[in-house]
Amino acid sequence: MRIPAFFTTSVFAASMTLAALPVAAAEPIAPKVMVITMFGGEAKPWLTGRKLETKVAVPGLSKEYPEIACDAAGLCVMTTAMGFANAASSVSALVYSQKFDLKDTYFLIAGIAGVDPSDGTLGSAHWARYVIDGGLRHEIDPRQVPAEWPNGVVALGAKKPGEKASWGSGTEVYQLNEPLLQRAFALSKDTELSDNDDSKAYRAAYKKGEPGSAAPIVSICDTLSTDTYWHGTKIAEGMGDWVSLMTEGKGNYCTTQMEDNATLTALKRGGDAGLLQFHRIAVLRTASNFDREPEDKTAAESLSAKSGGFMPSTVNAYRVGSKFADAVIADWSVWQKGVPAN
């Protein structure tokens, strides 16, 4: 059957008109809490423990972790992939995607870390006050350090260790919101923490009477960021001096990780652009390994040892972080306005 020409012309014109009409964009998701993890092992407890049924693909995320998962209550979880470059790129992709309204969102960076045995142990959980970049500095090979120097770590523009930097990037130190920090700690300090026999056996090699040999706890202390996965007492002592220098003697790092200054810088830029509130960020790191060797091992032996801390640390990042996230979501009418006093 031949279709009349006027009919086909009319249909074609109508279809062209419809095609020209703008397609209504989906409303941006407005998370109450955005959890930022760095790799699959950190994300897994959140993804299996919650009904995160809404998946949002975001251009610019890592190909390994291309989606952000959300639930109906207001919790979202993203994974950046490891290291400074991935963290900054992925978080920037989130902030500028226009798929999320982050103006009221609280951000929870929740991942694993190395720990100083004088401050914590395998499986322990630590909320950060200061986040310090351990990489933006000069460094001389230890084999060429002057005899009178304690180490080869020198601030940018300085002439010797202990001198303050004369120039920098502006991203070396972040101090997080104290009321939010204290509230997150208060909500989570009594969390039942996961532990295992392997961790108990390994931590027994550390000095008796110090946190490293004790059961895991929740505490407040600072975190140090660097792309380089360093290990050993000597470099740890230098890192401690570096943190003290960069925080005017106020900081004491207990955890060391590979992303947080980069993540915070991306979020700070988003805050400066009016897309989020930088003072609504909490950083939680749980200990999967020690940052130095026990007395009966060399640094090299300790670096490659199986401590047993990975599983408790990933579980505890979820358990402790959930205490905070659930409180925010459950009492959103209050938290939306700001951090409650108690």
Short mmCIF file of C-alpha atoms in Angstrom, two decimals:
data_model
loop_
_atom_site.label_atom_id
_atom_site.label_comp_id
_atom_site.label_asym_id
_atom_site.label_seq_id
_atom_site.Cartn_x
_atom_site.Cartn_y
_atom_site.Cartn_z
CA MET A 1 0.00 0.00 0.00
CA ARG A 2 1.33 3.42 -0.94
CA ILE A 3 1.31 5.96 1.92
CA PRO A 4 0.27 9.45 0.82
CA ALA A 5 3.18 11.87 0.57
CA PHE A 6 1.46 14.49 2.70
CA PHE A 7 1.15 11.92 5.54
CA THR A 8 4.81 10.95 5.56
CA THR A 9 5.82 14.57 5.35
CA SER A 10 3.65 15.45 8.34
CA VAL A 11 4.98 12.57 10.41
CA PHE A 12 8.56 13.48 9.53
CA ALA A 13 7.98 17.12 10.50
CA ALA A 14 6.39 16.12 13.80
CA SER A 15 9.24 13.76 14.64
CA MET A 16 11.78 16.48 13.88
CA THR A 17 9.91 18.89 16.14
CA LEU A 18 9.92 16.36 18.99
CA ALA A 19 13.61 15.65 18.48
CA ALA A 20 14.36 19.35 18.70
CA LEU A 21 12.68 19.68 22.08
CA PRO A 22 15.13 19.64 25.01
CA VAL A 23 15.13 16.45 27.06
CA ALA A 24 14.41 17.20 30.70
CA ALA A 25 17.54 16.47 32.74
CA ALA A 26 17.20 14.31 35.82
CA GLU A 27 17.24 16.25 39.07
CA PRO A 28 20.68 16.20 40.69
CA ILE A 29 20.97 13.84 43.65
CA ALA A 30 21.47 15.69 46.94
CA PRO A 31 23.37 13.31 49.26
CA LYS A 32 23.25 13.85 52.98
CA VAL A 33 26.55 11.97 53.31
CA MET A 34 29.06 11.25 50.54
CA VAL A 35 31.54 8.53 51.54
CA ILE A 36 34.84 8.69 49.68
CA THR A 37 36.84 5.46 49.51
CA MET A 38 40.02 4.90 47.54
CA PHE A 39 39.90 1.30 46.30
CA GLY A 40 37.58 -1.67 46.14
CA GLY A 41 38.57 -3.22 49.46
CA GLU A 42 37.57 -0.04 51.29
CA ALA A 43 34.32 0.31 49.38
CA LYS A 44 33.21 -3.31 49.73
CA PRO A 45 31.81 -3.15 53.31
CA TRP A 46 29.69 -0.13 52.34
CA LEU A 47 28.47 -1.70 49.12
CA THR A 48 27.56 -5.00 50.76
CA GLY A 49 26.22 -3.51 54.00
CA ARG A 50 23.82 -1.02 52.42
CA LYS A 51 21.13 -1.07 49.74
CA LEU A 52 22.90 1.31 47.38
CA GLU A 53 20.59 0.63 44.47
CA THR A 54 20.95 3.90 42.56
CA LYS A 55 24.07 3.89 40.38
CA VAL A 56 25.23 7.12 38.77
CA ALA A 57 27.89 7.03 36.07
CA VAL A 58 30.08 10.13 36.25
CA PRO A 59 32.37 11.11 33.37
CA GLY A 60 35.92 11.55 34.59
CA LEU A 61 35.85 8.89 37.30
CA SER A 62 38.38 6.07 37.19
CA LYS A 63 37.54 3.41 34.60
CA GLU A 64 37.85 0.88 37.41
CA TYR A 65 35.22 2.68 39.52
CA PRO A 66 33.02 4.61 37.06
CA GLU A 67 29.86 4.87 39.17
CA ILE A 68 28.73 6.42 42.44
CA ALA A 69 26.26 4.29 44.39
CA CYS A 70 23.48 5.83 46.50
CA ASP A 71 20.56 4.71 48.62
CA ALA A 72 17.14 6.25 49.18
CA ALA A 73 18.08 7.58 52.63
CA GLY A 74 20.76 9.96 51.38
CA LEU A 75 24.00 7.96 51.59
CA CYS A 76 26.31 7.81 48.57
CA VAL A 77 29.62 5.98 48.17
CA MET A 78 32.33 6.71 45.60
CA THR A 79 35.76 5.18 44.96
CA THR A 80 38.54 7.34 43.57
CA ALA A 81 41.29 4.77 42.85
CA MET A 82 44.56 5.08 44.76
CA GLY A 83 47.09 7.89 44.85
CA PHE A 84 47.08 11.67 44.57
CA ALA A 85 46.37 11.85 40.83
CA ASN A 86 43.38 9.52 40.99
CA ALA A 87 41.97 11.08 44.15
CA ALA A 88 42.08 14.66 42.88
CA SER A 89 40.79 13.74 39.42
CA SER A 90 37.90 11.60 40.63
CA VAL A 91 36.73 14.02 43.31
CA SER A 92 36.90 16.89 40.82
CA ALA A 93 34.80 14.85 38.41
CA LEU A 94 32.19 14.40 41.13
CA VAL A 95 32.16 18.07 42.14
CA TYR A 96 31.72 19.45 38.63
CA SER A 97 29.53 16.70 37.17
CA GLN A 98 26.24 18.56 37.81
CA LYS A 99 24.78 15.16 38.67
CA PHE A 100 24.96 15.90 42.40
CA ASP A 101 23.83 18.82 44.53
CA LEU A 102 26.53 18.91 47.21
CA LYS A 103 25.71 22.23 48.85
CA ASP A 104 24.52 20.64 52.11
CA THR A 105 26.43 17.35 51.87
CA TYR A 106 28.76 16.02 54.57
CA PHE A 107 31.81 14.26 53.20
CA LEU A 108 33.38 11.26 54.92
CA ILE A 109 36.79 10.17 53.66
CA ALA A 110 37.04 6.61 54.98
CA GLY A 111 40.03 4.43 54.20
CA ILE A 112 42.89 2.38 55.58
CA ALA A 113 46.37 3.53 56.52
CA GLY A 114 49.65 2.78 58.19
CA VAL A 115 49.83 3.61 61.91
CA ASP A 116 52.46 4.78 64.36
CA PRO A 117 52.56 2.14 67.14
CA SER A 118 52.90 4.87 69.75
CA ASP A 119 49.40 6.06 68.80
CA GLY A 120 47.46 3.06 67.55
CA THR A 121 47.49 -0.53 66.42
CA LEU A 122 46.15 -2.84 63.74
CA GLY A 123 42.44 -2.22 63.32
CA SER A 124 42.41 1.03 65.28
CA ALA A 125 40.39 3.96 63.91
CA HIS A 126 41.59 7.55 63.92
CA TRP A 127 39.72 10.77 63.11
CA ALA A 128 42.03 13.48 61.77
CA ARG A 129 42.36 17.07 62.91
CA TYR A 130 45.29 18.01 60.67
CA VAL A 131 45.96 16.51 57.24
CA ILE A 132 49.57 17.09 56.18
CA ASP A 133 51.26 16.55 52.83
CA GLY A 134 54.51 14.64 53.32
CA GLY A 135 55.70 15.08 49.76
CA LEU A 136 55.90 18.82 49.07
CA ARG A 137 59.49 19.36 50.25
CA HIS A 138 63.14 19.04 49.38
CA GLU A 139 64.87 15.76 50.24
CA ILE A 140 68.49 14.67 50.10
CA ASP A 141 69.45 11.02 49.73
CA PRO A 142 70.33 9.66 53.21
CA ARG A 143 73.80 8.69 51.93
CA GLN A 144 74.56 12.36 51.28
CA VAL A 145 72.99 14.01 54.34
CA PRO A 146 75.42 16.27 56.25
CA ALA A 147 76.61 14.66 59.48
CA GLU A 148 75.08 17.39 61.65
CA TRP A 149 71.60 17.00 60.11
CA PRO A 150 69.04 14.64 61.69
CA ASN A 151 67.77 13.64 58.22
CA GLY A 152 67.60 14.86 54.64
CA VAL A 153 64.13 16.41 54.82
CA VAL A 154 64.14 20.15 54.12
CA ALA A 155 61.15 22.44 53.70
CA LEU A 156 60.68 24.19 50.36
CA GLY A 157 63.07 27.13 50.16
CA ALA A 158 64.74 26.31 53.48
CA LYS A 159 68.45 25.61 53.93
CA LYS A 160 68.34 22.83 56.51
CA PRO A 161 65.94 20.60 58.46
CA GLY A 162 63.77 22.45 60.96
CA GLU A 163 63.59 25.69 59.01
CA LYS A 164 60.18 26.79 57.81
CA ALA A 165 59.33 26.81 54.13
CA SER A 166 59.75 30.09 52.27
CA TRP A 167 57.38 29.07 49.46
CA GLY A 168 54.79 26.41 48.80
CA SER A 169 51.62 25.31 47.04
CA GLY A 170 49.05 26.21 49.68
CA THR A 171 47.90 22.59 49.97
CA GLU A 172 50.47 21.35 52.49
CA VAL A 173 48.22 21.45 55.58
CA TYR A 174 44.49 21.32 56.14
CA GLN A 175 42.91 21.74 59.56
CA LEU A 176 39.45 20.21 59.64
CA ASN A 177 36.38 21.58 61.38
CA GLU A 178 36.87 21.01 65.12
CA PRO A 179 33.16 20.80 66.13
CA LEU A 180 32.56 18.24 63.37
CA LEU A 181 35.64 16.28 64.41
CA GLN A 182 34.56 16.18 68.03
CA ARG A 183 31.02 15.19 67.13
CA ALA A 184 32.20 12.39 64.82
CA PHE A 185 34.48 11.08 67.56
CA ALA A 186 31.76 11.27 70.23
CA LEU A 187 29.35 9.35 68.00
CA SER A 188 31.86 6.58 67.23
CA LYS A 189 34.30 6.28 70.15
CA ASP A 190 32.53 3.28 71.66
CA THR A 191 32.18 1.34 68.40
CA GLU A 192 32.86 -2.38 68.70
CA LEU A 193 35.94 -2.89 66.55
CA SER A 194 36.80 -5.95 64.51
CA ASP A 195 40.00 -7.85 65.35
CA ASN A 196 41.53 -11.22 64.48
CA ASP A 197 44.10 -13.71 65.71
CA ASP A 198 46.69 -12.79 63.10
CA SER A 199 46.60 -9.12 64.14
CA LYS A 200 46.82 -10.04 67.81
CA ALA A 201 49.85 -12.21 67.18
CA TYR A 202 51.63 -9.64 65.01
CA ARG A 203 51.06 -6.65 67.32
CA ALA A 204 52.50 -8.62 70.25
CA ALA A 205 55.98 -7.91 68.81
CA TYR A 206 55.60 -4.20 69.52
CA LYS A 207 56.55 -2.51 72.78
CA LYS A 208 54.45 -3.62 75.72
CA GLY A 209 52.40 -0.93 77.38
CA GLU A 210 52.09 1.15 74.22
CA PRO A 211 49.07 1.35 71.90
CA GLY A 212 50.78 -0.74 69.22
CA SER A 213 50.60 -3.90 71.31
CA ALA A 214 47.13 -3.22 72.72
CA ALA A 215 43.63 -3.80 71.37
CA PRO A 216 42.35 -1.38 68.71
CA ILE A 217 40.64 1.84 69.75
CA VAL A 218 38.98 4.91 68.22
CA SER A 219 40.91 8.15 68.71
CA ILE A 220 41.71 11.60 67.34
CA CYS A 221 45.12 12.25 65.82
CA ASP A 222 46.52 13.52 62.54
CA THR A 223 47.16 11.95 59.15
CA LEU A 224 50.06 12.29 56.73
CA SER A 225 49.61 12.02 52.95
CA THR A 226 52.19 10.96 50.41
CA ASP A 227 52.12 9.00 47.16
CA THR A 228 55.23 7.13 48.31
CA TYR A 229 54.48 4.09 50.48
CA TRP A 230 57.36 4.56 52.91
CA HIS A 231 58.22 2.38 55.91
CA GLY A 232 60.71 2.23 58.79
CA THR A 233 61.63 3.89 62.08
CA LYS A 234 64.15 6.37 60.72
CA ILE A 235 61.92 7.79 58.04
CA ALA A 236 58.97 7.76 60.46
CA GLU A 237 60.91 9.89 62.91
CA GLY A 238 61.65 12.33 60.11
CA MET A 239 57.98 12.39 59.14
CA GLY A 240 57.05 13.16 62.74
CA ASP A 241 59.44 16.13 62.72
CA TRP A 242 57.96 17.25 59.40
CA VAL A 243 54.40 17.21 60.75
CA SER A 244 55.47 19.18 63.81
CA LEU A 245 57.20 21.77 61.61
CA MET A 246 54.26 22.14 59.24
CA THR A 247 51.69 22.52 62.05
CA GLU A 248 53.64 24.86 64.33
CA GLY A 249 54.15 22.00 66.78
CA LYS A 250 50.41 21.29 67.09
CA GLY A 251 50.20 18.17 64.94
CA ASN A 252 50.97 14.56 65.78
CA TYR A 253 50.49 12.18 62.89
CA CYS A 254 49.34 8.68 63.74
CA THR A 255 48.23 7.49 60.30
CA THR A 256 49.86 7.68 56.90
CA GLN A 257 48.06 7.28 53.58
CA MET A 258 48.26 8.11 49.88
CA GLU A 259 45.39 10.47 49.01
CA ASP A 260 43.90 12.84 51.57
CA ASN A 261 45.61 16.14 50.75
CA ALA A 262 44.73 15.61 47.10
CA THR A 263 41.10 14.80 47.93
CA LEU A 264 40.84 17.80 50.22
CA THR A 265 42.35 20.10 47.62
CA ALA A 266 39.71 19.07 45.08
CA LEU A 267 36.99 19.60 47.68
CA LYS A 268 38.46 22.96 48.68
CA ARG A 269 38.29 24.12 45.08
CA GLY A 270 34.67 22.99 44.99
CA GLY A 271 33.99 24.92 48.17
CA ASP A 272 35.62 28.04 46.75
CA ALA A 273 33.33 27.67 43.73
CA GLY A 274 30.27 27.60 46.00
CA LEU A 275 29.42 23.99 45.18
CA LEU A 276 29.95 22.53 48.66
CA GLN A 277 30.84 23.45 52.24
CA PHE A 278 34.45 22.61 53.03
CA HIS A 279 33.83 22.63 56.78
CA ARG A 280 31.55 19.60 56.33
CA ILE A 281 34.40 17.13 55.81
CA ALA A 282 35.55 14.39 58.18
CA VAL A 283 38.60 12.19 57.60
CA LEU A 284 38.73 8.69 59.10
CA ARG A 285 41.66 6.34 58.66
CA THR A 286 41.91 2.83 60.09
CA ALA A 287 45.17 0.95 60.57
CA SER A 288 45.95 -1.95 58.25
CA ASN A 289 49.70 -2.01 59.02
CA PHE A 290 52.36 -0.35 61.13
CA ASP A 291 54.50 2.40 59.64
CA ARG A 292 57.69 0.97 61.16
CA GLU A 293 59.28 -2.26 62.24
CA PRO A 294 59.12 -3.94 65.68
CA GLU A 295 62.32 -4.51 67.63
CA ASP A 296 62.85 -8.06 66.34
CA LYS A 297 62.59 -7.22 62.60
CA THR A 298 64.38 -5.07 60.08
CA ALA A 299 62.45 -2.42 58.18
CA ALA A 300 62.63 -4.57 55.03
CA GLU A 301 61.26 -7.63 56.85
CA SER A 302 58.49 -5.57 58.38
CA LEU A 303 57.51 -3.97 55.08
CA SER A 304 56.76 -7.33 53.47
CA ALA A 305 55.28 -9.02 56.57
CA LYS A 306 51.66 -10.17 56.68
CA SER A 307 50.27 -8.41 59.73
CA GLY A 308 46.65 -9.53 59.44
CA GLY A 309 45.42 -5.96 59.73
CA PHE A 310 43.79 -5.53 56.33
CA MET A 311 40.45 -7.15 57.06
CA PRO A 312 39.87 -5.51 60.48
CA SER A 313 40.85 -2.12 59.06
CA THR A 314 38.39 -2.22 56.17
CA VAL A 315 35.60 -3.51 58.41
CA ASN A 316 36.30 -0.88 61.07
CA ALA A 317 36.36 1.99 58.59
CA TYR A 318 32.81 0.95 57.79
CA ARG A 319 31.71 0.34 61.37
CA VAL A 320 33.11 3.60 62.73
CA GLY A 321 32.20 5.65 59.67
CA SER A 322 28.65 4.33 59.77
CA LYS A 323 28.13 5.67 63.27
CA PHE A 324 28.75 9.15 61.91
CA ALA A 325 26.90 8.73 58.62
CA ASP A 326 23.82 7.18 60.22
CA ALA A 327 23.59 9.95 62.82
CA VAL A 328 23.70 12.64 60.15
CA ILE A 329 21.03 10.95 58.05
CA ALA A 330 18.75 10.08 60.98
CA ASP A 331 18.70 13.65 62.31
CA TRP A 332 19.01 15.47 58.98
CA SER A 333 16.68 18.32 59.91
CA VAL A 334 19.30 19.36 62.47
CA TRP A 335 22.50 18.45 60.60
CA GLN A 336 21.36 20.19 57.44
CA LYS A 337 21.63 23.47 59.33
CA GLY A 338 25.06 22.64 60.78
CA VAL A 339 26.89 20.42 63.25
CA PRO A 340 24.74 19.95 66.36
CA ALA A 341 26.26 20.98 69.68
CA ASN A 342 25.74 17.54 71.22
#
